């Protein structure tokens, strides 16, 4: 079936919904496609907060936020774009408030704010309260608020439609091809302009905070159509995933005063005394940026101060102590994460510390865009006509080598809106263009191969092997040897993927087929992460090479662009980092 819309938005998370809302307000014919029912998008899992220099609890300024984000990014973020984000964050949060988002309040009725990692006052003097929040359900509230607004503005939703390909004609995008889960039908959506807000790829790793649907689809679709991906080596590991499960314990827990402890420090549980982070980052302690905290945790474990096991077994962990915060703070400000600790680990955070370990959390890299969400055709800033992206799938690049907590929720609303505005401009004088050949040919071929192939490979087995090797070789610490092993394993798994055959032949909610398609995307993305990590011979932000321990600004103060150059070959190109105000300095907290 062929549909025709002025604009197609793929993804109904915060970025997609904010973009769709903008377009609908200009009376364009907009449709949102989402593989999940909209309010199941991962934005709904975001817990801790959205950062904006509102200054409601203490004096603050967008410039401090700008500085913190640049420093947090290990100077790889593009400063022109970061400045825009930090300035527009304030308006974006107030706009959410006016849409009806129930933020927590200060005693005098303003939006309440709390501390978060890497956010400081006066260019690094000490932690600042910058994260606006709704208990530990901030993302849930954002998602529902934006969904309500889209419904009010009559945005058309195609729920449980799985986008599998882009219609790229030369340097112009003409829409998408999607599979309808309820019927098995393949649809062609012709559009004058298309937006990708499909989120990240955390499921490439065995321990992750990410939802099952985080399978890197948007990135892989672009890659397969010859477009580049930017800075894929930078994968954020959040310090506090629930042990073995990876389910997130928000940084808000440390923002409220939580302290990480090692085995030798257990006598101090409940005392509120400093833990090992005080020596690593004397000014901000447990609120150092995530890359530093995750590394510090591994260092504790390597030094034999973890709670159990060795580094190789992956069973090591540390603990997060909230006991001194008291029952009221824990229950009122951190209700969801306390519930997770009770439910999944049978640990009572009011009286016991919570077992935690670093968990794959966020994609700093992705589909390269400019400040208005235009997708880049190459490192030379040429844009793909009509194609836009924002949110976790994209790389603008505001997060550089390491994202600060609360900056993703800002990213999705600020750049979702900017992309929407830019798309309305583009729509003023663009045409539908012609779609030639068989637009759904590639997708139909892939589905046919998976359903009717004679191969013997199984999706679950390949996926497990990929997740294990990525965690082991391209995790918090990496070396040439570990990355090469993981890269080779992933390439072998890609070959075996060609022999995958599924048993479910039905057209009705064929989840086996969906999982097989998702695995194909994940394998491509995992391969790009490994190749990019191997290529960057320095340590910066979340990319820590044990064989190249130092940051190397002389050779590597630049963005990586990776593209496919054949079935098993990649090519690299580079884009300079935009530095407007803050010159790179050593990162001390
Ligand atoms: C547990 C957790 C807690 C977090 N807490 C915070 C926090 O406190 N503060 C903060 O700033 N950030 C936080 N983050 C990060 C932040 O929530 C995400 O980066 C952000 O919400 C991503 O939004 P998005 O709109 O890009 O994608 P998502 O919200 O994930 O939406 C992706 C959408 O794309 C759709 N989709 C994907 N692929 C396809 C396809 N092929 N076809 C059709 N549809 C598709 C999905 O159905 C979904 O609707 C957290 C993340 C996690 C995992």
Short mmCIF file of C-alpha atoms and ligand atoms in Angstrom, two decimals, residues 9-17 32-51 114 116 132 136 138-139 142-143 158 160-165 177-179 195-200 208-211 213-218 221 236 238 246-252 290 340 360-363 390-394 399 403-413 518 521, ligand 1:
data_model
loop_
_atom_site.label_atom_id
_atom_site.label_comp_id
_atom_site.label_asym_id
_atom_site.label_seq_id
_atom_site.Cartn_x
_atom_site.Cartn_y
_atom_site.Cartn_z
CA UNK A 9 8.07 11.22 11.54
CA UNK A 10 9.59 7.85 12.42
CA UNK A 11 9.59 7.36 16.18
CA UNK A 12 7.15 8.45 18.87
CA UNK A 13 9.59 9.16 21.68
CA UNK A 14 10.27 12.66 22.94
CA UNK A 15 12.15 13.75 19.82
CA UNK A 16 9.59 12.40 17.34
CA UNK A 17 6.56 13.72 19.22
CA UNK A 32 4.06 9.42 12.98
CA UNK A 33 5.17 5.80 12.54
CA UNK A 34 6.26 3.90 15.62
CA UNK A 35 7.20 0.30 16.15
CA UNK A 36 5.88 0.61 19.69
CA UNK A 37 2.68 2.11 20.95
CA UNK A 38 3.87 5.74 21.47
CA UNK A 39 3.81 5.89 25.26
CA UNK A 40 5.94 2.74 25.45
CA UNK A 41 8.90 4.62 23.92
CA UNK A 42 12.07 4.65 25.99
CA UNK A 43 11.74 8.34 26.79
CA UNK A 44 9.11 7.10 29.26
CA UNK A 45 11.83 5.26 31.20
CA UNK A 46 13.91 8.39 31.83
CA UNK A 47 13.99 8.95 35.52
CA UNK A 48 16.12 11.72 36.91
CA UNK A 49 15.50 15.00 35.21
CA UNK A 50 15.84 17.53 32.42
CA UNK A 51 18.62 20.11 32.71
CA UNK A 114 18.20 18.91 41.86
CA UNK A 116 23.19 15.83 38.69
CA UNK A 132 14.02 19.88 36.71
CA UNK A 136 12.00 9.85 39.29
CA UNK A 138 10.50 12.74 34.47
CA UNK A 139 10.63 11.06 31.06
CA UNK A 142 7.39 14.30 29.17
CA UNK A 143 6.25 11.47 26.93
CA UNK A 158 0.56 4.57 12.60
CA UNK A 160 3.20 -0.75 15.53
CA UNK A 161 4.51 0.09 12.08
CA UNK A 162 8.13 -0.97 11.78
CA UNK A 163 10.23 1.25 9.45
CA UNK A 164 12.81 -0.86 7.63
CA UNK A 165 14.16 1.27 4.81
CA UNK A 177 9.13 1.67 3.84
CA UNK A 178 7.48 0.06 6.87
CA UNK A 179 6.15 -3.34 7.97
CA UNK A 195 12.31 12.72 10.35
CA UNK A 196 14.10 9.98 12.28
CA UNK A 197 13.67 9.86 16.06
CA UNK A 198 14.29 6.16 16.56
CA UNK A 199 16.52 6.20 19.66
CA UNK A 200 19.67 4.25 20.54
CA UNK A 208 22.12 -2.38 29.50
CA UNK A 209 19.60 0.03 30.95
CA UNK A 210 17.89 0.26 27.59
CA UNK A 211 14.48 -1.04 26.55
CA UNK A 213 13.36 -1.98 21.39
CA UNK A 214 16.68 -0.07 21.49
CA UNK A 215 18.19 -1.83 18.50
CA UNK A 216 19.81 0.97 16.51
CA UNK A 217 17.32 0.72 13.63
CA UNK A 218 17.53 4.32 12.42
CA UNK A 221 18.95 2.04 7.99
CA UNK A 236 28.04 5.75 27.56
CA UNK A 238 26.03 4.55 33.32
CA UNK A 246 21.48 -3.36 34.14
CA UNK A 247 18.14 -1.76 35.05
CA UNK A 248 18.90 1.85 35.80
CA UNK A 249 19.25 3.43 39.22
CA UNK A 250 19.05 7.07 38.19
CA UNK A 251 21.89 9.47 38.85
CA UNK A 252 19.22 11.38 40.76
CA UNK A 290 29.50 9.19 34.11
CA UNK A 340 13.16 -1.66 41.36
CA UNK A 360 25.41 0.37 28.66
CA UNK A 361 23.17 3.39 28.63
CA UNK A 362 23.44 5.95 25.86
CA UNK A 363 24.68 6.46 22.30
CA UNK A 390 17.11 14.31 16.43
CA UNK A 391 17.34 12.62 19.81
CA UNK A 392 19.43 9.59 20.63
CA UNK A 393 19.58 8.34 17.02
CA UNK A 394 21.29 11.58 16.00
CA UNK A 399 27.31 15.31 23.88
CA UNK A 403 26.87 13.05 27.74
CA UNK A 404 25.95 14.72 31.01
CA UNK A 405 22.90 13.39 32.82
CA UNK A 406 19.69 15.35 32.03
CA UNK A 407 21.06 16.59 28.71
CA UNK A 408 19.32 13.97 26.61
CA UNK A 409 15.83 15.03 27.62
CA UNK A 410 16.87 18.58 26.77
CA UNK A 411 18.32 17.41 23.47
CA UNK A 412 15.09 15.67 22.38
CA UNK A 413 12.80 18.61 23.06
CA UNK A 518 16.26 -6.00 14.82
CA UNK A 521 20.32 -3.73 12.53
C1 LIG B 1 16.41 3.99 31.94
C2 LIG B 1 16.79 5.29 31.32
C3 LIG B 1 16.76 6.46 32.08
C4 LIG B 1 17.11 7.68 31.51
N1 LIG B 1 17.05 8.83 32.27
C5 LIG B 1 17.34 10.02 31.70
C6 LIG B 1 17.22 11.23 32.45
O1 LIG B 1 16.83 11.24 33.61
N2 LIG B 1 17.53 12.39 31.83
C7 LIG B 1 17.95 12.44 30.54
O2 LIG B 1 18.22 13.51 30.03
N3 LIG B 1 18.05 11.30 29.81
C8 LIG B 1 17.74 10.10 30.36
N4 LIG B 1 17.84 8.96 29.60
C9 LIG B 1 18.12 9.05 28.16
C10 LIG B 1 16.89 9.52 27.42
O3 LIG B 1 15.74 9.03 28.05
C11 LIG B 1 16.85 9.03 25.97
O4 LIG B 1 18.09 9.24 25.36
C12 LIG B 1 15.77 9.78 25.20
O5 LIG B 1 14.55 9.72 25.87
C13 LIG B 1 15.63 9.26 23.80
O6 LIG B 1 14.51 9.84 23.19
P1 LIG B 1 14.22 9.62 21.64
O7 LIG B 1 13.01 10.41 21.32
O8 LIG B 1 15.47 9.87 20.88
O9 LIG B 1 13.95 8.05 21.52
P2 LIG B 1 12.87 7.10 22.23
O10 LIG B 1 12.12 7.73 23.32
O11 LIG B 1 13.51 5.82 22.53
O12 LIG B 1 11.87 6.81 21.07
C14 LIG B 1 12.23 6.01 19.96
C15 LIG B 1 10.99 5.82 19.14
O13 LIG B 1 11.34 5.28 17.88
C16 LIG B 1 10.49 4.22 17.55
N5 LIG B 1 11.26 3.37 16.65
C17 LIG B 1 12.51 2.90 16.80
N6 LIG B 1 12.87 2.19 15.72
C18 LIG B 1 11.82 2.23 14.87
C19 LIG B 1 11.58 1.70 13.59
N7 LIG B 1 12.51 0.98 12.94
N8 LIG B 1 10.37 1.92 13.01
C20 LIG B 1 9.42 2.63 13.65
N9 LIG B 1 9.60 3.17 14.86
C21 LIG B 1 10.80 2.97 15.46
C22 LIG B 1 10.09 3.61 18.86
O14 LIG B 1 8.85 2.95 18.74
C23 LIG B 1 9.97 4.86 19.74
O15 LIG B 1 8.70 5.42 19.57
C24 LIG B 1 17.50 7.72 30.16
C25 LIG B 1 17.51 6.56 29.40
C26 LIG B 1 17.21 5.36 29.98
C27 LIG B 1 17.30 4.12 29.13
#
